[in-house]
Amino acid sequence: LTSTMDLLPTFAKLAGGQVPADRVIDGRDITALFAGADGSRVENRPYYFYARTRLAAVRLGKWKLHLPRPVDKTWEKYSKSEDAMAVEAPMLYDLEADIGESIDVASEYPEVVADLMKYIEKARSDIGDFDRIGKNARFFDPEPRRPDILAKQ
């Protein structure tokens, strides 16, 4: 899995430069993928999904874990009803078998949920969540730190 986060380190390498050493850079150099080099694989790493300031999900390999969340009234009118629904407990999806994320398999794979929750806690500590600012966050969002409270009003 690659993302736009990988562009800075990739373009820096292609231009003969380096990424800043004074901060955490989340992206990885993926020039080997462009070159089609033998054995070029991007490491399997977690990909975090945020909805504004709320950490909403994490994907690692074939697994995607959605975290509990309130109904987001802000986007409810623009979304399908199931996309704006509240999530009461973590929901796990096997994206190889269910790309549409329609079958929650959290109860069948509690060990996967537990492993992914470790990544969630690491992300919360590192880059933050709606109720905390992570140690490497560049938090500048002027919105309230608790958008879930506004959604309930």
Coordinates of N, CA and C in Angstrom, one line a residue:
L1 N 0.8 -1.2 0.0 CA 0.0 0.0 0.0 C 0.9 1.2 0.0
T2 N 0.7 2.1 -1.0 CA 1.4 3.4 -1.0 C 0.4 4.5 -0.9
S3 N 0.9 5.7 -0.6 CA 0.0 6.8 -0.6 C 0.8 8.1 -0.9
T4 N 0.1 9.2 -0.9 CA 0.7 10.5 -1.2 C 1.8 10.8 -0.2
M5 N 1.7 10.2 1.0 CA 2.8 10.5 2.0 C 4.1 10.0 1.4
D6 N 4.1 9.1 0.5 CA 5.4 8.6 -0.1 C 6.0 9.5 -1.1
L7 N 5.3 10.5 -1.5 CA 5.8 11.4 -2.6 C 7.0 12.2 -2.2
L8 N 6.9 12.8 -1.0 CA 8.1 13.6 -0.5 C 9.4 12.8 -0.5
P9 N 9.5 11.7 0.2 CA 10.7 11.0 0.2 C 11.1 10.5 -1.2
T10 N 10.1 10.1 -2.0 CA 10.4 9.6 -3.3 C 11.0 10.7 -4.2
F11 N 10.3 11.8 -4.3 CA 10.8 13.0 -5.1 C 12.1 13.5 -4.6
A12 N 12.3 13.5 -3.3 CA 13.6 14.0 -2.7 C 14.7 13.1 -3.2
K13 N 14.5 11.8 -3.2 CA 15.6 10.9 -3.7 C 15.8 11.1 -5.2
L14 N 14.7 11.2 -6.0 CA 14.8 11.4 -7.4 C 15.6 12.7 -7.8
A15 N 15.4 13.7 -6.9 CA 16.1 15.0 -7.2 C 17.4 15.1 -6.5
G16 N 17.9 14.0 -5.9 CA 19.2 14.0 -5.3 C 19.2 14.6 -3.9
G17 N 18.1 14.9 -3.3 CA 18.0 15.5 -2.0 C 17.7 14.5 -0.9
Q18 N 17.4 15.1 0.3 CA 17.1 14.3 1.4 C 15.9 14.9 2.1
V19 N 15.2 14.0 2.8 CA 14.0 14.5 3.6 C 14.5 15.2 4.9
P20 N 13.8 16.1 5.5 CA 14.2 16.7 6.7 C 14.5 15.7 7.8
A21 N 15.6 15.9 8.5 CA 15.9 15.0 9.6 C 15.4 15.4 11.0
D22 N 14.8 16.6 11.0 CA 14.4 17.2 12.3 C 13.0 16.9 12.6
R23 N 12.3 16.0 11.9 CA 10.9 15.7 12.1 C 10.6 14.3 11.6
V24 N 9.5 13.7 12.0 CA 9.1 12.4 11.6 C 8.5 12.6 10.2
I25 N 8.9 11.8 9.2 CA 8.3 11.8 7.9 C 7.7 10.4 7.7
D26 N 6.4 10.4 7.6 CA 5.6 9.2 7.5 C 5.8 8.4 6.2
G27 N 6.1 9.1 5.1 CA 6.2 8.4 3.8 C 7.5 7.6 3.7
R28 N 7.5 6.8 2.7 CA 8.7 6.0 2.4 C 9.1 6.2 0.9
D29 N 10.4 6.0 0.6 CA 10.9 6.1 -0.7 C 10.4 4.9 -1.5
I30 N 9.7 5.2 -2.6 CA 9.1 4.0 -3.4 C 9.7 4.1 -4.8
T31 N 10.9 4.6 -5.0 CA 11.5 4.7 -6.3 C 11.6 3.3 -6.9
A32 N 11.9 2.3 -6.1 CA 12.1 0.9 -6.6 C 10.8 0.4 -7.3
L33 N 9.7 0.8 -6.8 CA 8.4 0.4 -7.5 C 8.3 1.0 -8.9
F34 N 8.7 2.3 -9.0 CA 8.7 3.0 -10.3 C 9.7 2.3 -11.3
A35 N 10.8 1.9 -10.8 CA 11.8 1.3 -11.6 C 11.6 -0.1 -12.0
G36 N 10.6 -0.7 -11.3 CA 10.3 -2.2 -11.5 C 11.4 -3.1 -11.1
A37 N 12.2 -2.6 -10.1 CA 13.3 -3.4 -9.6 C 12.9 -4.8 -9.1
D38 N 13.7 -5.8 -9.3 CA 13.4 -7.1 -8.7 C 13.3 -7.0 -7.2
G39 N 12.3 -7.7 -6.7 CA 12.1 -7.7 -5.3 C 11.6 -6.4 -4.7
S40 N 11.2 -5.5 -5.5 CA 10.7 -4.2 -5.0 C 9.3 -4.4 -4.4
R41 N 9.3 -4.3 -3.1 CA 8.0 -4.4 -2.4 C 8.0 -3.3 -1.3
V42 N 6.9 -2.7 -1.1 CA 6.8 -1.7 -0.1 C 6.5 -2.5 1.2
E43 N 7.1 -2.2 2.3 CA 6.9 -3.0 3.5 C 5.4 -2.9 3.9
N44 N 4.9 -3.9 4.5 CA 3.6 -3.9 5.0 C 3.5 -3.1 6.3
R45 N 2.9 -1.9 6.2 CA 2.8 -1.0 7.3 C 1.4 -0.5 7.5
P46 N 1.0 -0.1 8.7 CA -0.3 0.3 8.9 C -0.6 1.6 8.2
Y47 N -1.9 1.8 7.8 CA -2.4 3.0 7.2 C -3.6 3.4 8.0
Y48 N -3.5 4.7 8.5 CA -4.5 5.2 9.4 C -5.5 6.1 8.7
F49 N -6.7 5.9 9.0 CA -7.8 6.7 8.4 C -8.3 7.7 9.5
Y50 N -8.3 9.0 9.2 CA -8.9 10.0 10.1 C -10.1 10.6 9.5
A51 N -11.1 10.9 10.3 CA -12.3 11.7 10.0 C -12.2 12.9 10.8
R52 N -11.7 14.0 10.1 CA -11.3 15.2 10.8 C -10.3 14.9 11.9
T53 N -10.6 15.2 13.1 CA -9.6 14.9 14.2 C -9.7 13.5 14.8
R54 N -10.7 12.7 14.4 CA -10.9 11.4 15.0 C -10.2 10.3 14.2
L55 N -9.5 9.5 14.9 CA -8.9 8.3 14.3 C -10.0 7.3 14.1
A56 N -10.3 7.0 12.8 CA -11.5 6.2 12.5 C -11.2 4.8 12.2
A57 N -10.0 4.5 11.6 CA -9.8 3.1 11.2 C -8.3 2.9 11.0
V58 N -7.8 1.7 10.9 CA -6.5 1.3 10.6 C -6.6 0.1 9.6
R59 N -5.7 0.2 8.6 CA -5.6 -1.0 7.7 C -4.2 -1.5 7.8
L60 N -4.0 -2.8 7.8 CA -2.7 -3.5 7.8 C -2.9 -4.8 7.0
G61 N -2.3 -4.8 5.8 CA -2.4 -6.0 5.0 C -3.9 -6.1 4.5
K62 N -4.4 -7.3 4.7 CA -5.8 -7.6 4.3 C -6.8 -7.1 5.3
W63 N -6.4 -6.7 6.5 CA -7.3 -6.3 7.5 C -7.6 -4.8 7.6
K64 N -8.8 -4.5 7.9 CA -9.2 -3.1 8.2 C -10.1 -3.1 9.5
L65 N -9.7 -2.3 10.5 CA -10.4 -2.2 11.7 C -11.0 -0.8 11.9
H66 N -12.3 -0.7 12.0 CA -13.0 0.5 12.2 C -13.2 0.7 13.7
L67 N -13.0 1.9 14.2 CA -13.1 2.1 15.7 C -14.5 2.6 16.0
P68 N -14.9 2.5 17.3 CA -16.2 3.1 17.7 C -16.2 4.6 17.4
R69 N -17.4 5.0 17.0 CA -17.6 6.4 16.7 C -19.0 6.8 16.8
P70 N -19.3 8.1 17.1 CA -20.7 8.5 17.1 C -21.2 8.8 15.7
V71 N -22.4 9.0 15.5 CA -22.9 9.5 14.2 C -22.3 10.8 13.9
D72 N -21.8 11.0 12.7 CA -21.3 12.3 12.3 C -22.3 13.1 11.6
K73 N -23.0 14.0 12.3 CA -24.2 14.8 11.8 C -23.7 15.7 10.7
T74 N -22.4 16.1 10.7 CA -21.9 17.1 9.7 C -22.0 16.5 8.3
W75 N -21.7 15.2 8.2 CA -21.6 14.6 6.8 C -22.8 13.6 6.6
E76 N -23.7 13.5 7.5 CA -24.8 12.6 7.4 C -25.7 12.8 6.1
K77 N -25.9 14.0 5.8 CA -26.8 14.3 4.6 C -26.1 14.0 3.3
Y78 N -24.7 13.9 3.3 CA -24.0 13.6 2.1 C -23.6 12.2 1.9
S79 N -23.8 11.4 3.0 CA -23.4 10.0 3.0 C -24.6 9.0 2.9
K80 N -24.2 7.8 2.5 CA -25.2 6.7 2.6 C -25.5 6.5 4.1
S81 N -26.6 6.1 4.4 CA -27.0 6.0 5.9 C -26.0 5.1 6.6
E82 N -25.6 4.0 6.0 CA -24.7 3.1 6.8 C -23.3 3.7 6.9
D83 N -22.9 4.6 6.1 CA -21.6 5.3 6.3 C -21.6 6.3 7.4
A84 N -22.8 6.8 7.7 CA -22.8 7.9 8.7 C -23.3 7.3 10.1
M85 N -23.4 6.0 10.1 CA -23.9 5.3 11.4 C -22.9 5.4 12.5
A86 N -23.4 5.3 13.7 CA -22.5 5.1 14.9 C -22.0 3.7 14.9
V87 N -20.7 3.6 15.3 CA -20.1 2.3 15.5 C -19.9 2.1 17.0
E88 N -20.6 1.1 17.5 CA -20.6 0.8 19.0 C -19.3 0.1 19.5
A89 N -18.8 -0.8 18.6 CA -17.6 -1.6 19.0 C -16.7 -1.7 17.8
P90 N -15.4 -2.1 18.0 CA -14.6 -2.2 16.8 C -15.1 -3.2 15.8
M91 N -15.0 -2.9 14.5 CA -15.5 -3.7 13.4 C -14.3 -4.1 12.5
L92 N -14.1 -5.4 12.3 CA -13.0 -5.9 11.5 C -13.5 -6.4 10.2
Y93 N -12.7 -6.1 9.1 CA -13.1 -6.6 7.8 C -11.8 -7.2 7.2
D94 N -12.1 -8.3 6.5 CA -11.1 -9.0 5.7 C -11.2 -8.5 4.2
L95 N -10.4 -7.5 3.8 CA -10.6 -6.9 2.5 C -10.3 -7.8 1.3
E96 N -9.6 -8.9 1.5 CA -9.4 -9.8 0.4 C -10.6 -10.6 0.1
A97 N -11.4 -10.9 1.1 CA -12.7 -11.6 1.0 C -13.9 -10.7 0.8
D98 N -13.8 -9.5 1.3 CA -14.9 -8.6 1.4 C -14.5 -7.1 1.2
I99 N -14.2 -6.8 0.0 CA -13.7 -5.4 -0.3 C -14.8 -4.4 0.0
G100 N -16.0 -4.7 0.0 CA -17.1 -3.8 0.3 C -17.3 -3.5 1.8
E101 N -16.6 -4.2 2.6 CA -16.7 -4.0 4.1 C -18.1 -4.2 4.6
S102 N -18.7 -5.4 4.2 CA -20.1 -5.6 4.6 C -20.2 -6.7 5.7
I103 N -19.1 -7.5 5.9 CA -19.2 -8.6 6.9 C -18.2 -8.3 8.0
D104 N -18.7 -8.0 9.2 CA -17.8 -7.7 10.4 C -17.4 -9.1 10.9
V105 N -16.0 -9.3 10.9 CA -15.5 -10.6 11.4 C -14.7 -10.4 12.7
A106 N -15.0 -9.3 13.5 CA -14.2 -9.1 14.7 C -14.4 -10.2 15.7
S107 N -15.6 -10.8 15.8 CA -15.8 -11.8 16.8 C -15.0 -13.1 16.4
E108 N -14.8 -13.3 15.1 CA -14.1 -14.5 14.6 C -12.5 -14.4 14.8
Y109 N -12.0 -13.2 14.8 CA -10.6 -12.9 14.8 C -10.2 -11.9 15.9
P110 N -10.5 -12.3 17.2 CA -10.2 -11.3 18.3 C -8.7 -11.0 18.4
E111 N -7.8 -12.0 18.0 CA -6.4 -11.8 18.1 C -6.0 -10.7 17.0
V112 N -6.6 -10.7 15.9 CA -6.3 -9.6 14.9 C -6.8 -8.3 15.4
V113 N -8.0 -8.2 16.0 CA -8.4 -7.0 16.6 C -7.4 -6.5 17.7
A114 N -7.0 -7.4 18.5 CA -6.0 -7.0 19.6 C -4.7 -6.5 19.0
D115 N -4.2 -7.1 17.9 CA -3.0 -6.7 17.3 C -3.2 -5.3 16.7
L116 N -4.3 -5.1 16.0 CA -4.5 -3.8 15.3 C -4.8 -2.7 16.3
M117 N -5.3 -3.0 17.5 CA -5.5 -2.0 18.5 C -4.2 -1.5 19.1
K118 N -3.1 -2.4 19.0 CA -1.8 -1.9 19.4 C -1.3 -0.9 18.5
Y119 N -1.6 -1.0 17.2 CA -1.2 0.0 16.2 C -2.0 1.3 16.5
I120 N -3.3 1.1 16.8 CA -4.1 2.3 17.1 C -3.5 3.1 18.3
E121 N -3.2 2.4 19.3 CA -2.6 3.1 20.5 C -1.3 3.8 20.2
K122 N -0.5 3.1 19.3 CA 0.8 3.7 18.9 C 0.5 5.0 18.1
A123 N -0.5 5.0 17.2 CA -0.9 6.2 16.4 C -1.4 7.3 17.3
R124 N -2.2 6.9 18.3 CA -2.8 7.9 19.2 C -1.7 8.6 20.0
S125 N -0.7 7.9 20.4 CA 0.4 8.4 21.1 C 1.3 9.3 20.2
D126 N 1.5 8.8 19.0 CA 2.4 9.5 18.0 C 1.7 10.7 17.3
I127 N 0.6 10.5 16.7 CA 0.0 11.6 15.9 C -1.4 12.1 16.5
G128 N -1.9 11.4 17.5 CA -3.0 12.0 18.2 C -4.4 11.4 17.8
D129 N -5.4 11.9 18.4 CA -6.8 11.5 18.2 C -7.6 12.7 18.6
F130 N -9.0 12.5 18.5 CA -9.8 13.7 18.8 C -9.7 14.2 20.3
D131 N -9.3 13.3 21.2 CA -9.2 13.7 22.6 C -7.8 13.9 23.1
R132 N -6.8 13.8 22.2 CA -5.4 14.0 22.6 C -4.5 14.4 21.4
I133 N -3.5 15.2 21.7 CA -2.6 15.6 20.7 C -1.3 14.7 20.9
G134 N -0.9 14.0 19.8 CA 0.2 13.1 19.8 C 1.5 13.9 19.9
K135 N 2.6 13.2 20.3 CA 3.9 13.9 20.5 C 4.5 14.3 19.2
N136 N 4.1 13.8 18.0 CA 4.6 14.2 16.7 C 3.5 14.9 15.9
A137 N 2.4 15.3 16.5 CA 1.3 15.9 15.8 C 1.7 17.4 15.4
R138 N 1.2 17.7 14.3 CA 1.3 19.1 13.9 C -0.1 19.6 13.9
F139 N -0.7 19.7 15.1 CA -2.1 20.0 15.2 C -2.4 21.5 15.1
F140 N -3.2 21.8 14.1 CA -3.6 23.2 13.8 C -5.1 23.3 13.5
D141 N -5.8 22.2 13.7 CA -7.2 22.3 13.4 C -8.0 23.2 14.4
P142 N -8.7 24.2 13.9 CA -9.3 25.1 14.8 C -10.7 24.6 15.3
E143 N -11.1 23.4 14.8 CA -12.3 22.8 15.3 C -12.2 22.3 16.7
P144 N -13.3 22.2 17.4 CA -13.2 21.7 18.8 C -12.5 20.3 18.9
R145 N -11.9 20.1 20.0 CA -11.1 18.8 20.1 C -12.1 17.6 20.3
R146 N -13.3 17.9 20.6 CA -14.3 16.8 20.8 C -15.5 17.0 19.8
P147 N -15.3 16.7 18.5 CA -16.4 16.9 17.6 C -17.6 16.0 17.8
D148 N -17.3 14.9 18.5 CA -18.4 13.9 18.8 C -19.4 14.6 19.8
I149 N -19.0 15.5 20.6 CA -19.9 16.2 21.5 C -20.9 17.0 20.7
L150 N -20.3 17.7 19.7 CA -21.2 18.6 18.9 C -22.2 17.7 18.1
A151 N -21.8 16.5 17.7 CA -22.7 15.7 16.9 C -23.9 15.2 17.7
K152 N -23.7 15.2 19.0 CA -24.8 14.7 19.8 C -25.8 15.8 20.1
Q153 N -25.4 17.0 19.9 CA -26.3 18.2 20.2 C -27.4 18.4 19.2

